[in-house]
Short mmCIF file of C-alpha atoms and ligand atoms in Angstrom, two decimals:
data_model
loop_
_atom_site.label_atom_id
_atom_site.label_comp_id
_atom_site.label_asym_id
_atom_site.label_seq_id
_atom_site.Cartn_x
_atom_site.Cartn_y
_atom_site.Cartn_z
CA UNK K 1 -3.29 0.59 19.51
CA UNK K 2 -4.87 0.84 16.40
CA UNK K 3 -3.00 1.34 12.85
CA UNK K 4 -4.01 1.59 9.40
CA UNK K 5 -1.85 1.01 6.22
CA UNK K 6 -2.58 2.60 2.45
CA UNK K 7 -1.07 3.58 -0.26
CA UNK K 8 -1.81 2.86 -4.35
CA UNK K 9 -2.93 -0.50 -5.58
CA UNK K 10 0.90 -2.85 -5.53
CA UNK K 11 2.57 -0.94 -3.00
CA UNK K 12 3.18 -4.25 -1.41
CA UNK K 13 0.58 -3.44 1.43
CA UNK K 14 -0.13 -6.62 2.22
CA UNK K 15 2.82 -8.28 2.41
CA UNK K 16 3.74 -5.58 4.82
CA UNK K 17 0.75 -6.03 7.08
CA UNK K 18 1.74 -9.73 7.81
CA UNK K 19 5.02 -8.67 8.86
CA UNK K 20 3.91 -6.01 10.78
CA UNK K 21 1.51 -8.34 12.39
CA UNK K 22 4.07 -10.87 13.50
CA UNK K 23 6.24 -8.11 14.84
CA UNK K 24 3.24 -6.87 17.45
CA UNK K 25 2.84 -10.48 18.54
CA UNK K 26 6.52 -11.01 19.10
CA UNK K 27 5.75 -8.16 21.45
CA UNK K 28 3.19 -10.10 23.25
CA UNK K 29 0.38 -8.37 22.06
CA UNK K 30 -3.08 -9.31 20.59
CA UNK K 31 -3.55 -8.73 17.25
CA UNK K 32 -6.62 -8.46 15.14
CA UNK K 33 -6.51 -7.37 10.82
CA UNK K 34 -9.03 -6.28 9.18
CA UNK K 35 -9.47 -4.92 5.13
CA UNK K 36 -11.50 -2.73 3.82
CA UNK K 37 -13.91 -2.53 1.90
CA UNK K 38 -15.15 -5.87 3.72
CA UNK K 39 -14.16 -7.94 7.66
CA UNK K 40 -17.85 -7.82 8.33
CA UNK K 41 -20.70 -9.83 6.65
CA UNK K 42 -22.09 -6.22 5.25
CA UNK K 43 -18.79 -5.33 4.28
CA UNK K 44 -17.97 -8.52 2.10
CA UNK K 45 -21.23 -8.08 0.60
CA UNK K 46 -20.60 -4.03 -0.21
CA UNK K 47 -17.42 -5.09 -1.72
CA UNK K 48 -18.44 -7.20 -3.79
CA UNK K 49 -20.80 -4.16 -5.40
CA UNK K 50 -17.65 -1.88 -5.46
CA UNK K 51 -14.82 -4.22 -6.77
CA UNK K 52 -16.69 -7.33 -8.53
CA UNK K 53 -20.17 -5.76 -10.19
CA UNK K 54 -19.16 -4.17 -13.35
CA UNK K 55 -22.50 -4.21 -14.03
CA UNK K 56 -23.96 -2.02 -12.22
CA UNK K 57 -23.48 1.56 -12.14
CA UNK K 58 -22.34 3.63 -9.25
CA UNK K 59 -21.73 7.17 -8.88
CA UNK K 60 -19.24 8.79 -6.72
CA UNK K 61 -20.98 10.11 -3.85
CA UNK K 62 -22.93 6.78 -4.17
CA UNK K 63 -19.52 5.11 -4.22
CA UNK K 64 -18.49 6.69 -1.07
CA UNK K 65 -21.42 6.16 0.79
CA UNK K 66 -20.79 2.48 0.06
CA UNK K 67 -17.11 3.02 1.74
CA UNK K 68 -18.39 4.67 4.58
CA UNK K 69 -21.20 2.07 5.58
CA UNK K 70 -18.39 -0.85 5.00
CA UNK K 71 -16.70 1.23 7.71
CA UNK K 72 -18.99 2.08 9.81
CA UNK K 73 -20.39 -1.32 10.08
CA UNK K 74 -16.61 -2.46 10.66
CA UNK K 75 -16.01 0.08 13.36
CA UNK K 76 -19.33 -0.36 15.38
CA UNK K 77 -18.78 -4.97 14.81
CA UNK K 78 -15.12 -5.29 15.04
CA UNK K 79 -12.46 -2.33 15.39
CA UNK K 80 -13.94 -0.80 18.56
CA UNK K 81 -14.93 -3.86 20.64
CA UNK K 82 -11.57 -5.26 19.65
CA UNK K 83 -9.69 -1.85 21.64
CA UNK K 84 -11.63 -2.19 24.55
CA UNK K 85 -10.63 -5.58 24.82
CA UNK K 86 -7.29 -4.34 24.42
CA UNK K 87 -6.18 -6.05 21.39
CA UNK K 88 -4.20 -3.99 18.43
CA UNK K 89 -5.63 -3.69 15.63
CA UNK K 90 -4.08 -3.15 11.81
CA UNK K 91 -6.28 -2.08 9.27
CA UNK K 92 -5.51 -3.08 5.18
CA UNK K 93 -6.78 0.59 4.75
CA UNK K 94 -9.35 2.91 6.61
CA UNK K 95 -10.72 6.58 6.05
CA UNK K 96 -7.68 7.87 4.04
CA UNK K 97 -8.64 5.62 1.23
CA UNK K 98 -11.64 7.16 0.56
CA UNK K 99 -10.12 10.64 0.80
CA UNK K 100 -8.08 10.23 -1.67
CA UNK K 101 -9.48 7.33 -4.01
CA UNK K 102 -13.36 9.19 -4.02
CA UNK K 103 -11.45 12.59 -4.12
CA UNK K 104 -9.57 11.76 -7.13
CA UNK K 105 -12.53 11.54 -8.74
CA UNK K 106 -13.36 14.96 -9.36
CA UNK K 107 -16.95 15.48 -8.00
CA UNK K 108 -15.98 15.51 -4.42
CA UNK K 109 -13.31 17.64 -2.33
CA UNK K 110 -11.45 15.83 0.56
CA UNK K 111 -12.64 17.72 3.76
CA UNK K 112 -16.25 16.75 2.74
CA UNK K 113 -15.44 13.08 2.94
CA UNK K 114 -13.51 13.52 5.91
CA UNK K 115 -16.35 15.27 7.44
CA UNK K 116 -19.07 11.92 6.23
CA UNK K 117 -15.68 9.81 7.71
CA UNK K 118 -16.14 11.23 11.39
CA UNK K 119 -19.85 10.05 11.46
CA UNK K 120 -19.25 7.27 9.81
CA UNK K 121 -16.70 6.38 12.30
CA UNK K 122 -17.85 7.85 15.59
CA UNK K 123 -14.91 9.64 14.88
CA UNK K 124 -12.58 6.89 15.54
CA UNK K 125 -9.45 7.54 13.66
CA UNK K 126 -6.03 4.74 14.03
CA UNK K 127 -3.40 6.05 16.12
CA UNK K 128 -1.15 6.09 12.87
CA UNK K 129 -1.58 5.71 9.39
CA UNK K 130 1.35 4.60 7.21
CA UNK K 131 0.92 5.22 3.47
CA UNK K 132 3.23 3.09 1.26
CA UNK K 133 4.97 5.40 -1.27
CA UNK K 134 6.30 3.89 -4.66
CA UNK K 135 6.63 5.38 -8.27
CA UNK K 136 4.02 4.17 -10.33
CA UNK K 137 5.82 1.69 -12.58
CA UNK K 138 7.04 0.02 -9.70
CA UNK K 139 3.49 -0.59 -8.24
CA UNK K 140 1.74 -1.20 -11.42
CA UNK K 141 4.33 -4.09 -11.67
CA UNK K 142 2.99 -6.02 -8.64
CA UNK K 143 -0.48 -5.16 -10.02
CA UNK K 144 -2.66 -8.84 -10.85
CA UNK K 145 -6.02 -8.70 -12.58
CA UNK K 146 -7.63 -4.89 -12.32
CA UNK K 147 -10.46 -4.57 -10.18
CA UNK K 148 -13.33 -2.05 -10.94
CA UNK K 149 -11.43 0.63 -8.77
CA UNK K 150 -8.10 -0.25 -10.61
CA UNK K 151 -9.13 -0.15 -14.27
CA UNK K 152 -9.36 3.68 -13.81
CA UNK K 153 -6.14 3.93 -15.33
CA UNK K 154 -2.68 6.12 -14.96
CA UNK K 155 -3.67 9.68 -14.97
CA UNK K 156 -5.98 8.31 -11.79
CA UNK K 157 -3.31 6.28 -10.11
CA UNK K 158 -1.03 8.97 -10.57
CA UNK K 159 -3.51 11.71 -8.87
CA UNK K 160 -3.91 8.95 -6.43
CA UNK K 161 -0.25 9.04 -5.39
CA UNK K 162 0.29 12.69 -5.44
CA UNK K 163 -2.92 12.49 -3.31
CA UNK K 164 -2.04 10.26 -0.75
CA UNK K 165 1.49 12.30 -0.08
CA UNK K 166 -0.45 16.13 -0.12
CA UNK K 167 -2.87 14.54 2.60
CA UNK K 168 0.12 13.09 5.01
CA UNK K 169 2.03 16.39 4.62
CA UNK K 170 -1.34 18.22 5.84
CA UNK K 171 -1.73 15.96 8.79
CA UNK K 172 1.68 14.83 10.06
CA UNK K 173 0.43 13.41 13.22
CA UNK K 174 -1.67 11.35 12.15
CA UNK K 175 -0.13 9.73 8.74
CA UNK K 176 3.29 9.39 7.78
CA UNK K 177 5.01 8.17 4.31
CA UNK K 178 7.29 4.95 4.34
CA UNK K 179 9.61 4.77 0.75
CA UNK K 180 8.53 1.16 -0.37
CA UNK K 181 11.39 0.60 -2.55
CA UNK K 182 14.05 -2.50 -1.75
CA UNK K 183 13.43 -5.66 -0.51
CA UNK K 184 10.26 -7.01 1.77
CA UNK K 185 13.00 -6.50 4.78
CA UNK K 186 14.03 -2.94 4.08
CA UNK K 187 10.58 -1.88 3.60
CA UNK K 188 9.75 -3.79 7.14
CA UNK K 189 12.50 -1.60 8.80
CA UNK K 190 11.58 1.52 7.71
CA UNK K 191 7.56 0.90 8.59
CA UNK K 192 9.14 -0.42 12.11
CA UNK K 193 11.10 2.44 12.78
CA UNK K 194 7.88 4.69 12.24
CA UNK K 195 5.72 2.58 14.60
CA UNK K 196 8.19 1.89 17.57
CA UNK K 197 7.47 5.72 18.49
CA UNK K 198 4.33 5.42 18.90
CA UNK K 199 4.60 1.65 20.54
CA UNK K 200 7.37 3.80 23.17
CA UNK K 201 5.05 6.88 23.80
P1 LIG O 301 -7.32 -3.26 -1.81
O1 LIG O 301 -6.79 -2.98 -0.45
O2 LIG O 301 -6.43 -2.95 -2.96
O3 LIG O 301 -7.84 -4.75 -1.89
P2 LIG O 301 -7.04 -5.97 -2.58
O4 LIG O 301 -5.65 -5.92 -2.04
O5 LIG O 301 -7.81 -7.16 -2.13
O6 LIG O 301 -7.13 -5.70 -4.07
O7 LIG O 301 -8.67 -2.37 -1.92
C1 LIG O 301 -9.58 -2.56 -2.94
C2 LIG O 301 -9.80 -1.31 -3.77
O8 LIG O 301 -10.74 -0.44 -3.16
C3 LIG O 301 -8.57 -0.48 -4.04
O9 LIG O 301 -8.44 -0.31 -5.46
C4 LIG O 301 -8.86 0.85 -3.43
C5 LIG O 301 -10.34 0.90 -3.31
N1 LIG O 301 -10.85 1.69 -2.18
C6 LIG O 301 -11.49 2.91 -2.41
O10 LIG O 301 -11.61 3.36 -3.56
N2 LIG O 301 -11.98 3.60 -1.34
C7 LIG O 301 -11.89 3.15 -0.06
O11 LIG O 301 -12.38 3.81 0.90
C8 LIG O 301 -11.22 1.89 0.17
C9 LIG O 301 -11.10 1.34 1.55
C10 LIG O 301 -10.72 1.19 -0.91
#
């Protein structure tokens, strides 16, 4: 089983993967996390350049390419060996994120960088994605210190949102939208509710 969770920066994403963690191994099962950008020694080192280096400057197609080798280093080291031994794996983002954080950017439409996503991948994609939806005061509440990808301001994080929502209502099957509004419980229910079907099928 492999799932990924996204949303905006504050969405409480997280907080949510923990729970959803502890939930799979009340199950019995194995579970392995991983975040992106980063989870492999390439990956910490390629976010560091995209998050931490204000310094030096990156363009967007650059910028995704930086995403993509994060993942596909991450895929090849640690997400697939980790299904074929079975274990479950959660993922503090994957592919969506750069859909719709390097398409917001203007330069570069969404099916391209899903198209540099299935090499990057092998074409490995998680069984579900769940993409944390809140209204953008709430999230820019839980918001700490901006990193280089949050400093882009509202007009981004609210394309980013709209975004996020167009791209689960094109592909139903493979991401759906949990309200992240209420309390850490609440939230926890309604991302359950969405993953037991899959757990049952
Ligand atoms: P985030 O999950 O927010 O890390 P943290 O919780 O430690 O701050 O991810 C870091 C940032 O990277 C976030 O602002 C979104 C951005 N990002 C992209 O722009 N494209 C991507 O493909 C990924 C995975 C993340």
């Amino acid at each position: 089983m492999f799932l990924s969770l996204d949303g905006i920066d504050g969405v409480g994403k997280s907080t949510q993967l923990k729970v959803l963690v502890e939930k799979f191994q009340h199950l019995g099962c194995e579970v392995i996390t991983c975040r992106e950008p980063g989870s492999t020694q390439l990956g910490e080192s390629i976010r560091e350049i995209l998050l931490n280096d204000w310094e030096t400057p990156i363009d967007v197609v650059s910028e995704m390419l930086l995403y993509m080798a994060s993942r596909a280093q991450l895929v090849q080291e640690v997400i697939r060996p980790a299904l074929e031994r079975g274990q479950t794996v959660i993922a503090d983002r994957y592919l969506l994120a750069s859909v719709v954080y390097q398409g917001c950017g203007g330069k570069l439409d969404t099916d391209s960088i899903w198209d540099v996503g299935r090499v990057a991948t092998g074409g490995l994609l998680p069984d579900l994605t769940i993409v944390l939806d809140l209204p953008l005061d709430e999230a820019a509440s839980r918001l700490g210190e901006p990193d280089r990808i949050e400093s882009r301001g509202d007009a981004y994080r609210e394309a980013l949102r709209k975004e996020f929502l167009a791209e689960a209502e094109n592909r139903p099957e493979q991401i759906q939208v949990v309200d992240a509004r209420g309390t850490k419980d609440e939230v926890a229910d309604r991302i359950w509710s969405v993953v037991e079907k899959i757990v049952e099928s």
